[in-house]
Short mmCIF file of N, CA and C in Angstrom, two decimals:
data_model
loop_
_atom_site.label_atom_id
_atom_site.label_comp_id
_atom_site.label_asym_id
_atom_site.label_seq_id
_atom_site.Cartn_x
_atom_site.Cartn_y
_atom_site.Cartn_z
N UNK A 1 11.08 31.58 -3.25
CA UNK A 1 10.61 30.90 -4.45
C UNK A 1 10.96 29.41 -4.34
N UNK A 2 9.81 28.57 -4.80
CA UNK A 2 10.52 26.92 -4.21
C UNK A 2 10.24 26.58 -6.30
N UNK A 3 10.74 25.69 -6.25
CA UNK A 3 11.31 25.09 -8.11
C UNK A 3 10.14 23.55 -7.58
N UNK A 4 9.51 22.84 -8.36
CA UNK A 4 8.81 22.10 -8.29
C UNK A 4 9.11 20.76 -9.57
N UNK A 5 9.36 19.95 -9.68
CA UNK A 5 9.41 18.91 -10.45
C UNK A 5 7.77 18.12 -10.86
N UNK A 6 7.08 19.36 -10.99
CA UNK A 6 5.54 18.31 -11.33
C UNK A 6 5.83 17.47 -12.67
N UNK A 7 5.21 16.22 -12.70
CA UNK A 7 5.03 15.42 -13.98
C UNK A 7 6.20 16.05 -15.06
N UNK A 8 7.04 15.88 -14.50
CA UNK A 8 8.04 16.20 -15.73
C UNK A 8 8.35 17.74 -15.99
N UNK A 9 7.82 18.54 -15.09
CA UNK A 9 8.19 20.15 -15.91
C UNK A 9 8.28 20.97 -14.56
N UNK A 10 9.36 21.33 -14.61
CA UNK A 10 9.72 22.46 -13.60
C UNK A 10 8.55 23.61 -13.56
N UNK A 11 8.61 23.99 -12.07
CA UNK A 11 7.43 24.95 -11.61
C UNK A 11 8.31 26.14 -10.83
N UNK A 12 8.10 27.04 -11.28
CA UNK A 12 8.71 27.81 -10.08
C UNK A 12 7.69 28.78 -9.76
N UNK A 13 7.22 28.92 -8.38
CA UNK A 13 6.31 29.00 -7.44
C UNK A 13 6.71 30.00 -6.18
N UNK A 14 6.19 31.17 -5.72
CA UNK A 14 5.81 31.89 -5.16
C UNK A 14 4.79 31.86 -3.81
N UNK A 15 5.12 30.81 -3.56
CA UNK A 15 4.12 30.68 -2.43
C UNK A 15 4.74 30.31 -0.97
N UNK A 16 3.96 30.80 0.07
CA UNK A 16 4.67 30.13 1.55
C UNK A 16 5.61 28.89 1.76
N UNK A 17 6.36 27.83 1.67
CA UNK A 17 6.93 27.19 2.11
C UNK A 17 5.89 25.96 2.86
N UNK A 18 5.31 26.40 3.83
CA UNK A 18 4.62 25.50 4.69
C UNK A 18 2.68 25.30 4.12
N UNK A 19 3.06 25.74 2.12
CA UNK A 19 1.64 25.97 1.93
C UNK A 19 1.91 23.96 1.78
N UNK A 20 0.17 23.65 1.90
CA UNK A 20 0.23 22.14 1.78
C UNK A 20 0.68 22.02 0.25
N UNK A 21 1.09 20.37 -0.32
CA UNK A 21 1.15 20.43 -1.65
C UNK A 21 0.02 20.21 -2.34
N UNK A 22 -1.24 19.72 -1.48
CA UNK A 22 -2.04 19.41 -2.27
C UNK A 22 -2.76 20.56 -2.69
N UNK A 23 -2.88 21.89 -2.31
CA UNK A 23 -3.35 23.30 -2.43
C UNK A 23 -2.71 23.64 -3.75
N UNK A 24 -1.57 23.10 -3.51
CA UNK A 24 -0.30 24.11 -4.50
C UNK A 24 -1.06 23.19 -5.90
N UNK A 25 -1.27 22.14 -5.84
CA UNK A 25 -1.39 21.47 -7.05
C UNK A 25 -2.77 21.71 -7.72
N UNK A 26 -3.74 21.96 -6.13
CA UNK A 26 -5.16 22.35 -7.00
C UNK A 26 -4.91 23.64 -7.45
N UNK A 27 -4.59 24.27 -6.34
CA UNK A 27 -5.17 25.73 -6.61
C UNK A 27 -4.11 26.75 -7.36
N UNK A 28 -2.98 26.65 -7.05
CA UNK A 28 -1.42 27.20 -7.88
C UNK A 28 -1.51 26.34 -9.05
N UNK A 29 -1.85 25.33 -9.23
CA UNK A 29 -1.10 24.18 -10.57
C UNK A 29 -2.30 24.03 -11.50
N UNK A 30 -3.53 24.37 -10.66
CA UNK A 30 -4.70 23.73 -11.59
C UNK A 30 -5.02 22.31 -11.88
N UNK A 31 -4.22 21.51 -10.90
CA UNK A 31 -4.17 20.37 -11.06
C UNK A 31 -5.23 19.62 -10.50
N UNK A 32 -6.48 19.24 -10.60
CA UNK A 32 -7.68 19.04 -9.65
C UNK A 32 -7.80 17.23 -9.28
N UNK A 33 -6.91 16.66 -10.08
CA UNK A 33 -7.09 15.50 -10.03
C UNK A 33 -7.02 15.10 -8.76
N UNK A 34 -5.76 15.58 -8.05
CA UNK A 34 -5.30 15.04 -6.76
C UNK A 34 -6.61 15.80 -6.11
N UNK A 35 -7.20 14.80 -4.79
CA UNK A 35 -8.62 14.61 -4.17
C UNK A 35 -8.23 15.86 -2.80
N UNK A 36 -9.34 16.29 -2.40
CA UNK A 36 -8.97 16.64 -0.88
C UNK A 36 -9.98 15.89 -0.37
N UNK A 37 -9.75 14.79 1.12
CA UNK A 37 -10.59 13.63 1.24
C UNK A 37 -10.55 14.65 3.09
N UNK A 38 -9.78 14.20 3.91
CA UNK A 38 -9.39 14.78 5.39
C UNK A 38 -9.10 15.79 5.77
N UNK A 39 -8.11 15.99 5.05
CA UNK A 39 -6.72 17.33 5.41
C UNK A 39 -5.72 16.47 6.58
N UNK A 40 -6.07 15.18 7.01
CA UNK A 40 -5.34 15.25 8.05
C UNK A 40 -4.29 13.77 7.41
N UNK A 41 -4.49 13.71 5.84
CA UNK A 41 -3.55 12.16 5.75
C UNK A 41 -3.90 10.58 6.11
N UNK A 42 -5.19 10.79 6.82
CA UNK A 42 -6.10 9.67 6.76
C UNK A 42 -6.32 8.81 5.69
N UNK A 43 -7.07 9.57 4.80
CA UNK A 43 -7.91 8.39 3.74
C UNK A 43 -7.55 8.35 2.46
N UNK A 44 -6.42 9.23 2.14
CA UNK A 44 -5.92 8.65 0.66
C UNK A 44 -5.73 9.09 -0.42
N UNK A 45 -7.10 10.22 -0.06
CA UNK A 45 -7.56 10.64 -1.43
C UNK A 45 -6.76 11.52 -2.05
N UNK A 46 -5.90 12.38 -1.48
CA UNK A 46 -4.85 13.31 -1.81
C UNK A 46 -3.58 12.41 -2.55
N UNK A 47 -3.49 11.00 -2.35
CA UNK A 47 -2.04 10.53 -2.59
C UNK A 47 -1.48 10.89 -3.93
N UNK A 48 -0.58 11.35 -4.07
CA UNK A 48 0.77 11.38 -5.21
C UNK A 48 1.74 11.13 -5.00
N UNK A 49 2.82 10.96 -5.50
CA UNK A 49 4.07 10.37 -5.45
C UNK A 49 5.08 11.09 -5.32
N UNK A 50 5.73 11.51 -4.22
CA UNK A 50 7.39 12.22 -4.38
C UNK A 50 8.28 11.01 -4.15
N UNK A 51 9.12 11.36 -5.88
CA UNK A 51 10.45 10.14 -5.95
C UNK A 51 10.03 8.64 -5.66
N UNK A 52 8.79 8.51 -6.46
CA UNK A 52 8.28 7.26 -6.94
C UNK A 52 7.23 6.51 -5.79
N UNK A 53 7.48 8.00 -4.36
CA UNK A 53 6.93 6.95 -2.49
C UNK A 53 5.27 7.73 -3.15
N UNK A 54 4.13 6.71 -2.38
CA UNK A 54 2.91 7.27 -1.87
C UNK A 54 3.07 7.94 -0.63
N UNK A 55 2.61 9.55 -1.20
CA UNK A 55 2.66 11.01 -0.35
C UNK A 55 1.41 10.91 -0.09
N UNK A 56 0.75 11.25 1.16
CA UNK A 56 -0.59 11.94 1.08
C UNK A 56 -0.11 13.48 1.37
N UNK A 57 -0.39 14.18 0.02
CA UNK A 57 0.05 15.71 -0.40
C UNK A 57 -1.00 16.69 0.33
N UNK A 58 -1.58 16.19 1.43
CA UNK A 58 -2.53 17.21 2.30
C UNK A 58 -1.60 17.81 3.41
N UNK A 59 -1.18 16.89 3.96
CA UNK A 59 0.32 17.09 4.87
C UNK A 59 1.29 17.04 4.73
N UNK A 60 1.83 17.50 3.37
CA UNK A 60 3.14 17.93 3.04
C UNK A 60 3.45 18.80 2.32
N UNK A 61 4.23 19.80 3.15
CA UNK A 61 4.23 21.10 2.87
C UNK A 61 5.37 21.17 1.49
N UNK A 62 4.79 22.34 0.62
CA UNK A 62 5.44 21.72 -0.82
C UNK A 62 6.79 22.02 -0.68
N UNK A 63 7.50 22.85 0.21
CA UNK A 63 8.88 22.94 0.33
C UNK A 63 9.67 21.42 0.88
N UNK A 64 8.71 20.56 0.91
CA UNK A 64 9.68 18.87 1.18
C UNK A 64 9.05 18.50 0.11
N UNK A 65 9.04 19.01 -0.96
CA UNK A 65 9.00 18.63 -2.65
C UNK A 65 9.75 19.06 -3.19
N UNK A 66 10.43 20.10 -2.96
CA UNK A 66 11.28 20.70 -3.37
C UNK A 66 12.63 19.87 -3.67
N UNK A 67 13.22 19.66 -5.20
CA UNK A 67 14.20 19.01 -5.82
C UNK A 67 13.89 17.41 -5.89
N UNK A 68 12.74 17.37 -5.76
CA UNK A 68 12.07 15.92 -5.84
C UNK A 68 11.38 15.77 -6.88
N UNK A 69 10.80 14.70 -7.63
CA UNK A 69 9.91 14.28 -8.44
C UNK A 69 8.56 14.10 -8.22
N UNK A 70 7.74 14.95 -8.42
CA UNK A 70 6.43 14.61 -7.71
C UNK A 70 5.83 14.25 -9.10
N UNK A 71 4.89 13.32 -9.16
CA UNK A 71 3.82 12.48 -10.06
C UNK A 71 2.64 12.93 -9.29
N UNK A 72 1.79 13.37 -10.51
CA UNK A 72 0.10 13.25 -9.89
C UNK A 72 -0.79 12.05 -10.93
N UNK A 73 -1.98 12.13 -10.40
CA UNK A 73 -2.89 11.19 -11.43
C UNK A 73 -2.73 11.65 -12.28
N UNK A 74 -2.47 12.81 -13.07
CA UNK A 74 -2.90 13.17 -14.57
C UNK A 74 -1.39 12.63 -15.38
N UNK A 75 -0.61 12.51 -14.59
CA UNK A 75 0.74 11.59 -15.32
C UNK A 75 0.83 10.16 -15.22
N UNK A 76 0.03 9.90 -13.94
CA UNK A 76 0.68 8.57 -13.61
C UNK A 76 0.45 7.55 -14.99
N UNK A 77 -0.09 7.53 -16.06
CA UNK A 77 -0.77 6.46 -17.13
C UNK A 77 0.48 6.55 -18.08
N UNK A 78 1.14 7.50 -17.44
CA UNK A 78 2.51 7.91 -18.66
C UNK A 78 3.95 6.53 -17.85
N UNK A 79 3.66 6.13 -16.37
CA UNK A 79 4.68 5.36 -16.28
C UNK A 79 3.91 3.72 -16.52
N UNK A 80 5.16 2.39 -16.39
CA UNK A 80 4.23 1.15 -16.83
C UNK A 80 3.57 0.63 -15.35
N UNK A 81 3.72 0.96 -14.60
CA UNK A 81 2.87 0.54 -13.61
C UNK A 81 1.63 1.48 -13.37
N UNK A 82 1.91 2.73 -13.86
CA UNK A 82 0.87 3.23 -13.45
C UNK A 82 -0.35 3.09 -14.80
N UNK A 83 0.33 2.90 -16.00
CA UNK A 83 -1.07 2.44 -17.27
C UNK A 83 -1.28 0.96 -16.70
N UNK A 84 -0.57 0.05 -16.55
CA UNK A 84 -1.30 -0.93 -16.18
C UNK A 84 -2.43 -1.27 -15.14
N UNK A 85 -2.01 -0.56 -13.74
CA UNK A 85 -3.45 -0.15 -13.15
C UNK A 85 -4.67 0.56 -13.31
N UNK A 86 -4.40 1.39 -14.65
CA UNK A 86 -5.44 2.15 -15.18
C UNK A 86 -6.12 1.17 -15.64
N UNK A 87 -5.59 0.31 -16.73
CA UNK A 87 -6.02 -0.23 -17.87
C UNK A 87 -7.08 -1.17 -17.02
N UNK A 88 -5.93 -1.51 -16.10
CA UNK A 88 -7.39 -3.01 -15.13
C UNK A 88 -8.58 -2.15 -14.31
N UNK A 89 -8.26 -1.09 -13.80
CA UNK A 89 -9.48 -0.16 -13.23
C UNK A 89 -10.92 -0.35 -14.06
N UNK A 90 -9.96 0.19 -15.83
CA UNK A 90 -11.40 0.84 -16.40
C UNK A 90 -11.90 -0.72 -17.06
N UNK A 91 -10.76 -2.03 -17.24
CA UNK A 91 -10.89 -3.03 -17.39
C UNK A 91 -12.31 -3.69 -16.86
N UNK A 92 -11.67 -3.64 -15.51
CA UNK A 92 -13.06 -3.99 -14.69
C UNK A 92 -13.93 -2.87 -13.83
N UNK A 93 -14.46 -1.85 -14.18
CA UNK A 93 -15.32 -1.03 -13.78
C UNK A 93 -14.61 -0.33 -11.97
N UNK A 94 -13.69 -0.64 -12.06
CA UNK A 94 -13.43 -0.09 -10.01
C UNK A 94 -14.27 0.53 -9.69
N UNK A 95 -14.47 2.05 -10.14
CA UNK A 95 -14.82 3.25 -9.45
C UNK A 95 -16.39 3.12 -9.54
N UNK A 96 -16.93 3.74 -8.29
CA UNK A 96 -18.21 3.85 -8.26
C UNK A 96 -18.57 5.20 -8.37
N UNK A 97 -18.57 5.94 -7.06
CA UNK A 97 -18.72 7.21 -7.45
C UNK A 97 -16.95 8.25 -8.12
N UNK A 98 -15.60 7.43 -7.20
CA UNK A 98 -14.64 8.20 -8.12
C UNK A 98 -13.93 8.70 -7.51
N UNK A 99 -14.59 9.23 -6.45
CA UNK A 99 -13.81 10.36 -5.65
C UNK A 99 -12.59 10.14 -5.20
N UNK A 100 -12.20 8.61 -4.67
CA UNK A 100 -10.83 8.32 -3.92
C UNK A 100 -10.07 7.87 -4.93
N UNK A 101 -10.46 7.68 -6.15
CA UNK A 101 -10.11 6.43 -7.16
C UNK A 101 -8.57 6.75 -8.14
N UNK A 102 -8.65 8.27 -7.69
CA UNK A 102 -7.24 8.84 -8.30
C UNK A 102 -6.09 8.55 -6.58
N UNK A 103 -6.51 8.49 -5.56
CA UNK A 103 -5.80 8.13 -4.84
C UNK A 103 -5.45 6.69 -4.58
N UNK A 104 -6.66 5.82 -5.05
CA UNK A 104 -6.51 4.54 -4.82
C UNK A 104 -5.20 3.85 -6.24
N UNK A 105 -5.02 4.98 -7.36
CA UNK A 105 -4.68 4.31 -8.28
C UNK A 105 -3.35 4.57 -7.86
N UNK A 106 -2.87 5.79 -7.41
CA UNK A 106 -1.48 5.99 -6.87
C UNK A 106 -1.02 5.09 -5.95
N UNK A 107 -1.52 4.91 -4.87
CA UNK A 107 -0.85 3.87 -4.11
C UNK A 107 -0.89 2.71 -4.60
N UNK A 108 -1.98 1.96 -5.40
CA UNK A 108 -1.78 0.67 -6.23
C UNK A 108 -0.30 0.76 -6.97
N UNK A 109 -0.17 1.98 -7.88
CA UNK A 109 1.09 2.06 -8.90
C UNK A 109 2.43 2.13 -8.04
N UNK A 110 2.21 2.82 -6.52
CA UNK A 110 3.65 2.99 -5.48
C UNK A 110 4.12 1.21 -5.58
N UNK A 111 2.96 0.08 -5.42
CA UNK A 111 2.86 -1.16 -4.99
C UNK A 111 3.59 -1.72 -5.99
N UNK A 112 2.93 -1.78 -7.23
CA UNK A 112 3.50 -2.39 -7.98
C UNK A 112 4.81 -1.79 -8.52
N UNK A 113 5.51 -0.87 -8.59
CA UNK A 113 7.00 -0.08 -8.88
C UNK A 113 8.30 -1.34 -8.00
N UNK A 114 7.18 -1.34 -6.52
CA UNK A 114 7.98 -1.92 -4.92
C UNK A 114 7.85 -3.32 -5.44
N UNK A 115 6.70 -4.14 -5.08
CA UNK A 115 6.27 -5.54 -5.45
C UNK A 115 5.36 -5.61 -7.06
N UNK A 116 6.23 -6.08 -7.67
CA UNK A 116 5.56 -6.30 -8.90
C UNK A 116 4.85 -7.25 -8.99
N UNK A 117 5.04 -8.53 -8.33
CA UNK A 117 3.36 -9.37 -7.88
C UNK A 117 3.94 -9.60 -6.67
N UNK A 118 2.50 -8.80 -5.86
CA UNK A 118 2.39 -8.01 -4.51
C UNK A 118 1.43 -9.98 -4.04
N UNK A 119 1.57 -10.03 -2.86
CA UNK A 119 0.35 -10.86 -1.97
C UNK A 119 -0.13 -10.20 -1.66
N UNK A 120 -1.90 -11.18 -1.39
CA UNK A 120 -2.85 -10.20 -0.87
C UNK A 120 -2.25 -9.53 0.37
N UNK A 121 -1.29 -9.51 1.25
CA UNK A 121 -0.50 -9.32 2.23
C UNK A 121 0.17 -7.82 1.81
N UNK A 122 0.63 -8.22 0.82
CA UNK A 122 1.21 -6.70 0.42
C UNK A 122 -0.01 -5.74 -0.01
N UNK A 123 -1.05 -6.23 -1.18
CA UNK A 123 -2.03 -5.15 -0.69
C UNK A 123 -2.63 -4.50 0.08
N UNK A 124 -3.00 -5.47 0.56
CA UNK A 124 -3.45 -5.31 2.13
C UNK A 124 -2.85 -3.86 2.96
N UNK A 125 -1.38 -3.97 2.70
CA UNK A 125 -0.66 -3.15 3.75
C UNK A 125 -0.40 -1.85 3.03
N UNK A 126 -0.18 -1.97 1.32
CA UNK A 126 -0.25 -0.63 0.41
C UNK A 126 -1.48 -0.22 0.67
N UNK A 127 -2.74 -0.72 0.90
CA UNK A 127 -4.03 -0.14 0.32
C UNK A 127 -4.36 0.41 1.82
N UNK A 128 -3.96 -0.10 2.60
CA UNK A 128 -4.99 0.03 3.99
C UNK A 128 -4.93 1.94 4.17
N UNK A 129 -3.98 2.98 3.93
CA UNK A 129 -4.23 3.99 4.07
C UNK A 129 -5.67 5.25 3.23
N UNK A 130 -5.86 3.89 2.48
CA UNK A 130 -7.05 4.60 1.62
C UNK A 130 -8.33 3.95 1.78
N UNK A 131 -9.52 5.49 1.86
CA UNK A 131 -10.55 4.59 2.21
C UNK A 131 -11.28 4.89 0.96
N UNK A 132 -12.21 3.88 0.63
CA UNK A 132 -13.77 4.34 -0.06
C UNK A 132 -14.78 3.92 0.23
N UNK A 133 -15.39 5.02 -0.15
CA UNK A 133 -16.88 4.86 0.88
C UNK A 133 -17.77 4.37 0.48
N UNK A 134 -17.62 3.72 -0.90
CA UNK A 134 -18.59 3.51 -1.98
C UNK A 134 -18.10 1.48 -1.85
N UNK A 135 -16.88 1.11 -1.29
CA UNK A 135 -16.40 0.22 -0.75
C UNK A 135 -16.20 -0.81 -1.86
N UNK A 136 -15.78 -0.55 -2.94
CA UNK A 136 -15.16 -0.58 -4.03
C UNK A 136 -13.63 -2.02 -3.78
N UNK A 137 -13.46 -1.93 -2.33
CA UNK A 137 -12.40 -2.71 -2.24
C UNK A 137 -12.33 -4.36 -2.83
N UNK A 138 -13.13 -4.80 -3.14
CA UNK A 138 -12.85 -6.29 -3.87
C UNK A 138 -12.38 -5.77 -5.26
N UNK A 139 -13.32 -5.38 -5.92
CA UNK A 139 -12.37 -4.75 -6.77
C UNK A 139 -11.52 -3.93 -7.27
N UNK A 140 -10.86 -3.04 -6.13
CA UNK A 140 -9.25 -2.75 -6.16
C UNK A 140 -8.23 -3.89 -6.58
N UNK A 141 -8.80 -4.70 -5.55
CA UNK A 141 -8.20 -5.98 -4.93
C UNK A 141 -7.60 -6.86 -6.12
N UNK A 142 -8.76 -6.91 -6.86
CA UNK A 142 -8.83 -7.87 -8.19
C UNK A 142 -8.20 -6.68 -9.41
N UNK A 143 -8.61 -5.47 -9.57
CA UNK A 143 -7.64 -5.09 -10.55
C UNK A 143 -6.43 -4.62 -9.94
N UNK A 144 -5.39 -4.86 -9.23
CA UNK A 144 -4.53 -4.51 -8.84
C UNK A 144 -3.31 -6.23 -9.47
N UNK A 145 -4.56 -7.21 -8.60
CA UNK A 145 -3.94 -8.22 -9.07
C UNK A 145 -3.37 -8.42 -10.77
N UNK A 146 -4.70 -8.41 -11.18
CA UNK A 146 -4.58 -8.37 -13.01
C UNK A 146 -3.32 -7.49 -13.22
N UNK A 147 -3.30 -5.77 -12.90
CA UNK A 147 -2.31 -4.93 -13.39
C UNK A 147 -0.53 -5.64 -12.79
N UNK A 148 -0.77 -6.56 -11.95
CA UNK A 148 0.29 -7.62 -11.62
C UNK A 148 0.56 -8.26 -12.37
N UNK A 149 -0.78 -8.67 -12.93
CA UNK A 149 -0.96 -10.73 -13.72
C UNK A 149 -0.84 -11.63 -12.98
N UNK A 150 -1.12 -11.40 -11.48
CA UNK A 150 -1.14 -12.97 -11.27
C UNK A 150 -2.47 -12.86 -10.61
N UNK A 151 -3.57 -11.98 -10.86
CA UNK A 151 -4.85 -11.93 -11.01
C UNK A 151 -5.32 -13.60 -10.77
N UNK A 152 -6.27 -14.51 -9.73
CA UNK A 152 -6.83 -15.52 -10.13
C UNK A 152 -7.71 -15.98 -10.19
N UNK A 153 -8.33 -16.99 -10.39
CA UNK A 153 -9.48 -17.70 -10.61
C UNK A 153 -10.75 -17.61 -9.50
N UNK A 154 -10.06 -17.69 -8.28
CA UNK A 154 -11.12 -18.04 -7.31
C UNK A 154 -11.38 -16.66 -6.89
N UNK A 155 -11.72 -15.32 -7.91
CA UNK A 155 -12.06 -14.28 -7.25
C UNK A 155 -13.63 -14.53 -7.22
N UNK A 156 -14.06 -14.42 -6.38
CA UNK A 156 -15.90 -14.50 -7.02
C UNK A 156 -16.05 -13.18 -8.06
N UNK A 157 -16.66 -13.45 -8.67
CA UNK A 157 -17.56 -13.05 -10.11
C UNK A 157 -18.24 -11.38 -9.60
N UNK A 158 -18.52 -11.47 -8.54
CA UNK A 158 -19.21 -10.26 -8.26
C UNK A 158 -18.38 -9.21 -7.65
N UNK A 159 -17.13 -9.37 -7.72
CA UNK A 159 -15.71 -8.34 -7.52
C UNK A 159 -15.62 -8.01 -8.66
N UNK A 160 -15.88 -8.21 -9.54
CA UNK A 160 -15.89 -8.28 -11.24
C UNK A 160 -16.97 -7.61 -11.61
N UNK A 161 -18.19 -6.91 -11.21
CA UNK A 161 -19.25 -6.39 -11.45
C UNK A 161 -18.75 -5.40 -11.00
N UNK A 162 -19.79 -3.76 -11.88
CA UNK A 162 -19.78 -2.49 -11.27
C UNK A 162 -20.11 -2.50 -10.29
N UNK A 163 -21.45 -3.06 -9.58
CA UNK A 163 -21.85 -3.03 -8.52
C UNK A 163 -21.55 -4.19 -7.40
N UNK A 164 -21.06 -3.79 -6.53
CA UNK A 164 -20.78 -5.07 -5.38
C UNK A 164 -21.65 -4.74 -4.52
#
């Protein structure tokens, strides 16, 4: 039996040891938010948080969750870094089709917890494990900054549109 720290509420769970966590969370937890993008930890879409780090929960087996804090998207709006990246997401339109956009918001919120105004340097190096295909990245870029505040002027205008 492994004990689970999801979003605040103990889980105690019946399952293999070496099951992935991101299984445990869809399919044991009901938790659908967290994405399945690879399986192999590539692109992002799985990310949640054990003990505040960006996990990609496809390759980590939920027994190295075990006595840890794991956060998924459906909590993250409950900490202040993670409502503030919400708020600039839906602020400025991010998501196109969506799919990565619960992974893209986790590693934005890992960023700002670490660097609370990150350089494009630090985004750069938080974001690069996530992809989207819909290529959404100027405006990550720009609401990540804002959920910073030091968001600036010379973004062009069309990072700022739904459609890029």
């Amino acid at each position: 039996m492994i004990t689970l720290n999801v979003n605040g509420k103990l889980r105690k769970l019946e399952i293999p040891d070496n099951t992935p966590l991101l299984w445990t969370l869809r399919d044991v937890l009901n938790m659908t938010g967290t994405k399945f993008g690879c399986g192999q930890g590539l692109c992002g879409a799985c990310t949640i948080h054990i003990d505040g780090q960006a996990t990609r929960s496809c390759i980590t087996p939920v027994s190295a969750a075990a006595g840890k804090r794991v956060t998924t998207i459906e909590a993250i709006g409950a900490t202040p870094a993670g409502k503030k990246v919400q708020a600039a997401w839906l602020a400025l339109d991010v998501p196109q089709c969506g799919y990565c956009q619960s992974g893209q918001i986790m590693s934005a919120s890992a960023l700002l917890v670490a660097k609370p105004r990150p350089s494009d340097s630090d985004i750069d190096d938080a974001m690069a494990g996530n992809i989207c295909r819909c290529g959404t990245y100027a405006r990550i870029r720009v609401a990540i900054k804002q959920a910073a505040g030091v968001a600036d002027a010379g973004v062009p205008s069309a990072a700022r549109q739904k459609s890029v």
